[in-house]
Short mmCIF file of N, CA and C in Angstrom, two decimals:
data_model
loop_
_atom_site.label_atom_id
_atom_site.label_comp_id
_atom_site.label_asym_id
_atom_site.label_seq_id
_atom_site.Cartn_x
_atom_site.Cartn_y
_atom_site.Cartn_z
N GLY F 1 113.18 60.73 116.35
CA GLY F 1 112.54 60.08 115.42
C GLY F 1 110.97 60.10 115.69
N GLY F 2 110.27 60.20 115.20
CA GLY F 2 108.87 59.69 115.43
C GLY F 2 108.37 59.11 114.48
N GLU F 3 107.59 59.14 114.45
CA GLU F 3 106.18 58.16 113.57
C GLU F 3 106.21 59.19 111.92
N PHE F 4 106.16 60.84 112.12
CA PHE F 4 106.19 61.02 110.48
C PHE F 4 107.74 61.83 110.79
N ASP F 5 107.89 61.95 109.64
CA ASP F 5 108.78 62.48 108.72
C ASP F 5 109.51 63.46 110.08
N ASN F 6 110.23 63.95 110.33
CA ASN F 6 110.82 65.31 111.56
C ASN F 6 110.75 66.89 111.31
N LEU F 7 110.05 66.85 110.46
CA LEU F 7 110.38 68.79 110.06
C LEU F 7 108.61 68.27 110.64
N THR F 8 108.50 69.44 111.36
CA THR F 8 107.02 69.50 112.63
C THR F 8 106.89 71.06 112.03
N VAL F 9 105.33 71.85 111.76
CA VAL F 9 104.97 73.20 112.07
C VAL F 9 106.27 74.10 112.95
N ALA F 10 106.41 73.22 114.39
CA ALA F 10 106.99 74.31 114.67
C ALA F 10 108.22 74.68 114.74
N LYS F 11 109.27 73.02 114.19
CA LYS F 11 110.50 73.08 114.12
C LYS F 11 110.77 74.02 112.20
N MET F 12 109.12 74.38 111.41
CA MET F 12 109.62 74.94 110.12
C MET F 12 109.75 76.70 110.96
N HIS F 13 108.66 76.90 111.66
CA HIS F 13 109.27 77.55 112.46
C HIS F 13 109.91 78.51 113.27
N THR F 14 110.72 77.46 113.98
CA THR F 14 111.97 77.77 114.83
C THR F 14 113.50 78.08 113.55
N VAL F 15 113.90 76.74 112.21
CA VAL F 15 113.90 77.42 111.72
C VAL F 15 114.32 78.07 109.94
N ASN F 16 113.11 78.75 110.63
CA ASN F 16 112.60 80.08 109.28
C ASN F 16 113.25 81.74 110.29
N ASN F 17 113.07 80.74 111.91
CA ASN F 17 113.05 82.56 113.13
C ASN F 17 114.53 82.28 112.94
N TYR F 18 115.66 80.72 113.09
CA TYR F 18 116.30 81.00 113.10
C TYR F 18 118.05 82.29 111.22
N ILE F 19 116.48 80.96 110.42
CA ILE F 19 117.32 82.48 109.43
C ILE F 19 117.28 84.02 109.65
N ILE F 20 116.10 84.60 110.03
CA ILE F 20 115.27 85.97 109.83
C ILE F 20 116.53 86.19 110.60
N HIS F 21 116.93 85.71 112.02
CA HIS F 21 117.93 86.72 112.76
C HIS F 21 119.14 86.45 112.28
N LYS F 22 119.65 86.20 111.35
CA LYS F 22 120.61 85.43 111.39
C LYS F 22 121.26 87.19 109.80
N LEU F 23 119.64 86.97 109.42
CA LEU F 23 120.01 87.97 108.57
C LEU F 23 119.95 89.49 109.19
N VAL F 24 118.79 89.20 110.21
CA VAL F 24 119.06 91.07 110.97
C VAL F 24 119.82 91.44 111.49
N GLU F 25 121.19 89.86 112.18
CA GLU F 25 122.47 90.16 112.40
C GLU F 25 123.26 90.72 111.36
N ALA F 26 122.73 91.08 110.31
CA ALA F 26 123.54 90.73 109.21
C ALA F 26 123.50 92.46 108.40
N GLY F 27 122.45 92.60 109.24
CA GLY F 27 121.91 93.72 108.70
C GLY F 27 120.61 94.00 107.80
N CYS F 28 120.13 92.74 108.05
CA CYS F 28 119.53 92.83 107.00
C CYS F 28 116.88 93.62 107.46
N ARG F 29 116.16 94.05 106.96
CA ARG F 29 115.02 94.35 107.68
C ARG F 29 114.65 92.91 107.19
N VAL F 30 113.85 92.38 107.70
CA VAL F 30 112.53 91.42 107.51
C VAL F 30 111.12 91.17 108.16
N ASP F 31 109.84 91.69 107.31
CA ASP F 31 109.37 92.25 108.06
C ASP F 31 108.31 91.26 108.44
N ASP F 32 107.95 89.59 107.65
CA ASP F 32 107.72 88.78 108.20
C ASP F 32 107.77 87.81 107.13
N TYR F 33 107.66 86.60 107.08
CA TYR F 33 107.93 85.17 105.76
C TYR F 33 107.15 84.21 106.51
N PHE F 34 106.19 83.95 105.61
CA PHE F 34 105.59 82.48 104.41
C PHE F 34 106.27 81.50 104.07
N ALA F 35 105.53 80.30 105.69
CA ALA F 35 105.54 79.05 104.72
C ALA F 35 104.72 77.52 104.27
N CYS F 36 104.75 76.81 103.95
CA CYS F 36 103.99 76.23 103.98
C CYS F 36 104.14 74.53 103.56
N PRO F 37 103.54 74.47 104.99
CA PRO F 37 103.54 72.33 105.23
C PRO F 37 103.42 71.53 104.29
N TYR F 38 102.98 71.93 103.89
CA TYR F 38 101.96 70.60 102.57
C TYR F 38 103.08 70.71 101.66
N VAL F 39 102.64 69.05 101.41
CA VAL F 39 103.21 68.43 100.04
C VAL F 39 102.01 68.08 99.44
N ASP F 40 102.95 67.39 98.64
CA ASP F 40 101.02 66.62 97.46
C ASP F 40 101.38 65.33 97.50
N LYS F 41 100.52 64.44 97.30
CA LYS F 41 100.68 63.12 97.16
C LYS F 41 102.54 62.12 96.73
N GLN F 42 102.52 63.40 95.49
CA GLN F 42 103.64 62.46 95.01
C GLN F 42 104.94 62.98 95.84
N TYR F 43 105.27 63.45 96.34
CA TYR F 43 106.36 63.62 97.44
C TYR F 43 106.40 62.94 98.66
N ALA F 44 105.01 62.50 98.69
CA ALA F 44 104.27 61.71 99.96
C ALA F 44 104.94 60.31 99.71
N GLN F 45 104.51 59.82 98.63
CA GLN F 45 104.81 58.84 98.10
C GLN F 45 106.57 58.42 97.71
N LYS F 46 107.36 59.87 96.88
CA LYS F 46 108.92 59.54 97.22
C LYS F 46 109.03 59.08 99.06
N ALA F 47 109.23 60.39 99.43
CA ALA F 47 109.55 60.10 101.35
C ALA F 47 109.05 58.32 101.66
N ALA F 48 107.93 57.93 101.39
CA ALA F 48 107.77 56.54 101.63
C ALA F 48 108.73 56.10 101.42
N ASP F 49 108.63 55.96 100.22
CA ASP F 49 109.51 55.19 99.22
C ASP F 49 111.15 54.99 100.53
N LYS F 50 111.84 56.05 101.04
CA LYS F 50 113.12 56.50 100.98
C LYS F 50 112.53 56.09 102.68
N GLY F 51 111.40 55.36 103.48
CA GLY F 51 112.47 55.38 104.85
C GLY F 51 111.10 56.15 105.42
N ARG F 52 110.33 57.20 105.12
CA ARG F 52 110.05 59.34 105.85
C ARG F 52 108.45 58.78 105.67
N LEU F 53 107.66 58.55 106.55
CA LEU F 53 106.15 59.02 106.38
C LEU F 53 106.24 60.74 107.20
N VAL F 54 105.23 60.30 106.32
CA VAL F 54 104.71 62.33 106.04
C VAL F 54 103.16 62.07 106.87
N ASN F 55 102.72 63.05 107.94
CA ASN F 55 101.85 62.71 108.24
C ASN F 55 100.56 63.42 107.66
N PRO F 56 99.50 62.85 107.01
CA PRO F 56 98.71 62.49 105.77
C PRO F 56 98.09 63.73 106.09
N GLU F 57 97.48 65.21 107.43
CA GLU F 57 97.19 65.94 107.28
C GLU F 57 97.62 67.71 106.64
N PHE F 58 99.39 67.18 106.07
CA PHE F 58 99.72 67.80 105.27
C PHE F 58 100.09 67.10 104.05
N ILE F 59 99.38 66.23 103.47
CA ILE F 59 99.61 65.64 102.09
C ILE F 59 97.88 66.25 101.31
N VAL F 60 98.73 67.77 100.80
CA VAL F 60 97.04 67.99 99.51
C VAL F 60 97.72 68.47 98.44
N ASP F 61 97.12 67.74 97.46
CA ASP F 61 97.43 68.37 96.27
C ASP F 61 97.15 69.51 95.55
N ASN F 62 97.88 69.77 95.50
CA ASN F 62 97.87 71.33 94.45
C ASN F 62 97.07 72.41 95.94
N HIS F 63 97.48 72.19 97.46
CA HIS F 63 96.88 73.65 97.97
C HIS F 63 97.82 74.88 97.60
N PRO F 64 96.84 75.28 97.00
CA PRO F 64 96.71 76.90 96.92
C PRO F 64 99.17 77.78 97.39
N ASP F 65 99.23 77.48 98.61
CA ASP F 65 100.64 77.18 99.12
C ASP F 65 101.33 76.83 98.96
N LEU F 66 101.08 75.97 98.07
CA LEU F 66 102.07 74.53 97.37
C LEU F 66 102.85 75.56 95.73
N LYS F 67 103.17 75.57 95.90
CA LYS F 67 104.93 75.64 95.27
C LYS F 67 104.81 75.45 93.78
N PRO F 68 104.37 75.56 93.01
CA PRO F 68 104.72 76.48 92.19
C PRO F 68 103.17 77.42 92.56
N ASN F 69 101.99 77.52 93.07
CA ASN F 69 100.88 77.66 92.42
C ASN F 69 101.56 79.05 94.08
N THR F 70 100.61 80.47 93.39
CA THR F 70 101.01 81.53 93.71
C THR F 70 100.49 82.06 95.26
N GLY F 71 100.25 81.37 96.79
CA GLY F 71 99.63 81.58 97.51
C GLY F 71 100.00 81.80 98.53
N MET F 72 102.23 81.83 98.85
CA MET F 72 102.00 82.49 99.78
C MET F 72 102.73 84.37 99.07
N LEU F 73 102.97 84.01 97.65
CA LEU F 73 103.26 85.05 97.20
C LEU F 73 102.11 86.11 97.69
N LYS F 74 100.73 85.98 97.32
CA LYS F 74 100.16 87.28 97.34
C LYS F 74 99.63 87.18 99.04
N LYS F 75 99.68 86.06 99.61
CA LYS F 75 99.91 86.47 101.11
C LYS F 75 100.52 87.79 100.77
N ALA F 76 101.71 87.60 100.94
CA ALA F 76 102.56 88.79 100.87
C ALA F 76 102.04 90.11 100.50
N LEU F 77 102.30 89.73 99.27
CA LEU F 77 101.57 90.80 98.86
C LEU F 77 100.25 91.37 98.95
N PHE F 78 99.55 90.96 99.16
CA PHE F 78 98.24 91.61 100.92
C PHE F 78 98.48 91.58 101.85
N TYR F 79 99.59 91.54 102.33
CA TYR F 79 100.83 91.89 103.94
C TYR F 79 100.80 93.86 103.83
N ILE F 80 101.12 93.78 102.60
CA ILE F 80 101.45 95.24 102.33
C ILE F 80 101.69 95.94 101.13
N ASP F 81 100.26 95.46 101.19
CA ASP F 81 98.87 95.45 100.34
C ASP F 81 99.88 96.49 98.85
N ALA F 82 99.96 95.74 98.73
CA ALA F 82 100.44 95.64 96.94
C ALA F 82 99.93 95.08 96.02
N LYS F 83 100.11 95.11 94.51
CA LYS F 83 98.94 94.35 93.41
C LYS F 83 100.98 94.34 92.65
N PRO F 84 100.63 93.13 92.21
CA PRO F 84 102.12 92.02 92.12
C PRO F 84 102.57 93.05 90.38
N GLU F 85 101.53 93.67 89.88
CA GLU F 85 102.68 94.51 88.59
C GLU F 85 102.79 95.96 88.83
N ALA F 86 102.21 95.93 90.64
CA ALA F 86 103.88 97.60 91.13
C ALA F 86 104.24 97.04 91.78
N CYS F 87 105.07 95.52 91.81
CA CYS F 87 106.40 95.62 92.65
C CYS F 87 107.47 94.87 91.30
N ASN F 88 108.80 94.99 92.15
CA ASN F 88 110.06 94.70 90.44
C ASN F 88 109.08 92.47 92.29
N ILE F 89 109.68 91.78 92.18
CA ILE F 89 109.06 90.34 92.60
C ILE F 89 110.21 89.63 92.30
N TYR F 90 111.05 88.81 93.87
CA TYR F 90 112.15 88.40 93.13
C TYR F 90 111.85 86.59 93.86
N MET F 91 111.62 85.68 93.79
CA MET F 91 111.58 84.79 94.13
C MET F 91 112.84 83.98 94.20
N LEU F 92 113.85 82.97 94.96
CA LEU F 92 114.36 83.18 95.72
C LEU F 92 114.36 81.96 96.19
N GLY F 93 115.42 80.41 95.76
CA GLY F 93 114.74 79.03 96.14
C GLY F 93 115.94 78.24 95.38
N ASP F 94 115.84 76.77 95.72
CA ASP F 94 116.40 76.27 95.79
C ASP F 94 115.64 74.76 95.30
N ARG F 95 114.89 74.93 94.28
CA ARG F 95 113.85 74.33 93.76
C ARG F 95 113.24 75.14 92.49
N ALA F 96 113.23 74.23 91.09
CA ALA F 96 112.27 74.29 89.42
C ALA F 96 110.47 75.52 89.93
N THR F 97 109.91 75.27 91.30
CA THR F 97 108.47 74.75 92.01
C THR F 97 108.97 76.73 92.50
N ASP F 98 110.38 76.84 92.85
CA ASP F 98 110.05 78.45 93.94
C ASP F 98 110.65 79.15 92.39
N VAL F 99 111.87 78.80 91.65
CA VAL F 99 111.35 80.04 90.29
C VAL F 99 109.92 79.83 89.14
N LYS F 100 109.83 78.76 89.33
CA LYS F 100 107.96 78.95 88.67
C LYS F 100 107.32 79.54 89.56
N MET F 101 107.04 79.60 91.07
CA MET F 101 106.38 80.75 91.16
C MET F 101 106.62 82.23 90.79
N GLY F 102 107.84 82.46 91.00
CA GLY F 102 108.29 83.62 91.09
C GLY F 102 107.12 84.59 89.76
N ILE F 103 107.70 83.33 88.58
CA ILE F 103 107.27 84.18 87.20
C ILE F 103 105.72 83.95 86.85
N LYS F 104 105.44 83.48 88.28
CA LYS F 104 103.72 83.43 87.56
C LYS F 104 103.83 84.26 87.92
N VAL F 105 104.11 85.33 88.56
CA VAL F 105 103.17 86.14 88.81
C VAL F 105 103.67 87.45 88.72
N GLY F 106 104.45 87.38 87.78
CA GLY F 106 105.11 88.37 87.74
C GLY F 106 106.53 88.17 87.43
N GLY F 107 106.93 87.88 88.15
CA GLY F 107 108.32 87.99 88.82
C GLY F 107 109.67 88.01 87.82
N ILE F 108 110.51 87.97 88.72
CA ILE F 108 111.70 86.80 88.88
C ILE F 108 112.58 86.13 89.90
N GLY F 109 112.44 84.46 88.73
CA GLY F 109 112.77 83.70 89.46
C GLY F 109 114.10 83.28 90.14
N ILE F 110 114.91 82.66 90.85
CA ILE F 110 115.90 82.95 90.75
C ILE F 110 116.61 81.62 91.67
N LEU F 111 117.36 80.27 91.23
CA LEU F 111 117.64 79.52 91.33
C LEU F 111 119.30 79.69 92.10
N VAL F 112 118.94 78.62 94.05
CA VAL F 112 119.85 79.10 93.96
C VAL F 112 120.75 77.64 94.55
N GLU F 113 121.83 77.10 93.81
CA GLU F 113 121.64 75.82 93.95
C GLU F 113 122.07 74.86 95.15
N SER F 114 121.50 73.58 95.11
CA SER F 114 121.64 73.01 97.21
C SER F 114 122.00 71.60 96.07
N LEU F 115 122.62 70.38 97.05
CA LEU F 115 122.51 69.37 96.81
C LEU F 115 120.95 68.97 96.54
N LYS F 116 120.25 68.87 97.16
CA LYS F 116 118.57 68.56 96.16
C LYS F 116 118.67 69.39 94.53
N THR F 117 118.68 70.11 94.54
CA THR F 117 119.32 71.24 93.02
C THR F 117 119.29 70.60 92.43
N LYS F 118 120.85 69.80 92.65
CA LYS F 118 121.64 69.04 91.39
C LYS F 118 120.29 67.09 91.60
N GLU F 119 120.49 66.77 92.35
CA GLU F 119 120.12 65.18 93.27
C GLU F 119 118.26 65.50 92.50
N LEU F 120 117.42 66.65 92.35
CA LEU F 120 116.21 66.34 91.25
C LEU F 120 116.19 67.10 89.77
N GLY F 121 117.78 67.59 89.23
CA GLY F 121 117.39 68.14 88.03
C GLY F 121 116.73 69.41 87.81
N ASP F 122 116.76 69.91 88.59
CA ASP F 122 116.12 71.05 88.95
C ASP F 122 116.94 72.45 87.99
N VAL F 123 118.29 72.49 87.72
CA VAL F 123 119.14 72.52 86.87
C VAL F 123 118.52 73.48 85.72
N GLU F 124 118.43 72.06 84.76
CA GLU F 124 117.43 71.48 83.52
C GLU F 124 116.48 71.90 83.43
N LYS F 125 116.31 71.48 84.45
CA LYS F 125 114.31 72.49 84.67
C LYS F 125 114.36 74.10 84.22
N VAL F 126 115.56 74.47 86.03
CA VAL F 126 115.08 75.85 85.32
C VAL F 126 115.38 76.65 84.15
N LEU F 127 116.36 75.70 82.98
CA LEU F 127 116.97 76.71 81.73
C LEU F 127 116.54 76.50 80.80
N LYS F 128 114.82 75.18 81.33
CA LYS F 128 114.33 76.22 80.37
C LYS F 128 112.88 76.65 80.20
N LEU F 129 112.88 77.45 81.46
CA LEU F 129 112.42 78.64 82.15
C LEU F 129 112.00 80.15 81.13
N GLY F 130 112.92 80.35 80.53
CA GLY F 130 112.78 81.26 79.74
C GLY F 130 113.97 82.82 79.95
N LYS F 131 113.68 83.59 80.42
CA LYS F 131 114.24 84.80 80.06
C LYS F 131 114.24 85.03 81.80
N ASN F 132 113.20 85.02 82.69
CA ASN F 132 112.73 84.86 84.09
C ASN F 132 113.21 84.68 84.97
N ALA F 133 114.07 83.62 84.36
CA ALA F 133 114.68 82.45 85.01
C ALA F 133 116.75 82.41 84.68
N HIS F 134 116.19 82.61 86.05
CA HIS F 134 118.82 82.32 86.68
C HIS F 134 118.42 81.62 87.20
N ILE F 135 120.45 81.66 87.52
CA ILE F 135 120.33 80.39 88.20
C ILE F 135 122.19 80.98 89.06
N ALA F 136 122.22 81.04 90.05
CA ALA F 136 123.08 81.72 90.46
C ALA F 136 124.17 80.55 91.87
N LYS F 137 124.84 80.97 92.05
CA LYS F 137 125.81 79.53 91.83
C LYS F 137 125.65 79.72 93.71
N ASP F 138 125.56 81.10 94.82
CA ASP F 138 125.67 80.85 95.87
C ASP F 138 124.08 82.00 95.84
N PHE F 139 123.62 82.37 97.28
CA PHE F 139 122.78 83.87 97.98
C PHE F 139 123.74 84.69 97.23
N PHE F 140 124.55 84.86 97.76
CA PHE F 140 125.65 85.88 97.60
C PHE F 140 124.89 86.34 95.69
N ASP F 141 125.25 86.24 95.25
CA ASP F 141 125.53 85.37 94.18
C ASP F 141 123.61 86.55 93.11
N ALA F 142 122.94 85.16 94.80
CA ALA F 142 121.71 86.11 94.40
C ALA F 142 121.15 87.76 94.79
N ALA F 143 121.61 87.55 95.62
CA ALA F 143 121.64 88.50 95.36
C ALA F 143 122.03 90.21 94.40
N LYS F 144 123.08 89.91 94.55
CA LYS F 144 123.53 91.12 93.19
C LYS F 144 123.49 90.60 92.13
N LEU F 145 122.38 89.81 91.64
CA LEU F 145 121.58 89.59 90.46
C LEU F 145 120.27 90.94 91.26
N VAL F 146 119.59 90.33 92.10
CA VAL F 146 118.63 91.11 92.21
C VAL F 146 119.16 93.04 91.88
N CYS F 147 120.05 93.08 93.24
CA CYS F 147 120.43 94.40 93.28
C CYS F 147 120.89 95.08 91.44
N ASN F 148 121.44 94.27 90.72
CA ASN F 148 121.70 94.91 89.85
C ASN F 148 120.60 95.14 88.51
N ASP F 149 119.32 93.30 89.06
CA ASP F 149 118.12 94.19 87.96
C ASP F 149 116.83 95.61 89.09
N ALA F 150 117.49 95.35 89.74
CA ALA F 150 116.44 96.61 90.35
C ALA F 150 117.01 97.64 89.83
N TYR F 151 118.13 97.72 90.31
CA TYR F 151 118.99 99.09 89.42
C TYR F 151 118.84 99.61 88.35
N SER F 152 118.67 98.73 87.72
CA SER F 152 118.83 98.85 86.31
C SER F 152 117.64 99.55 85.84
N LYS F 153 116.63 98.79 86.95
CA LYS F 153 115.27 99.11 86.61
C LYS F 153 114.35 100.90 87.30
N THR F 154 115.78 101.04 88.01
CA THR F 154 115.80 103.04 88.29
C THR F 154 115.84 103.63 87.27
N LEU F 155 116.72 103.42 86.24
CA LEU F 155 117.45 104.13 85.24
C LEU F 155 116.84 105.25 84.72
#
């Protein structure tokens, strides 16, 4: 433990690199990833109520990379020199904010349920987001949704 919540930027990168390593081992190609260490004041307060402190330098309301803002997706599109309207964008995540971010750039948002998803009531939130919001039971189910949608767009 430490003075602040245990997730540091270094740990965030370690976890992401581990996931990428596992994906590459399974035959996937991953060019890069983008992550946001910031939280808003409301999240920081909820963490404090549970006895976890967040480093104040990472508390930034409405940071461009904080979901559902689209900063990270825009960075990814810039990285591949693409415009949102020229891409099929699929945003997978376990939070309603992940789904909203994908929809905000004209893509499809897919909720992959986790314990946190259920705890926060995000399934109900996603059900209200319209036709570009989907719910998958697991990562494999989400991958099937992406592949089927992408295939249908090539016909």
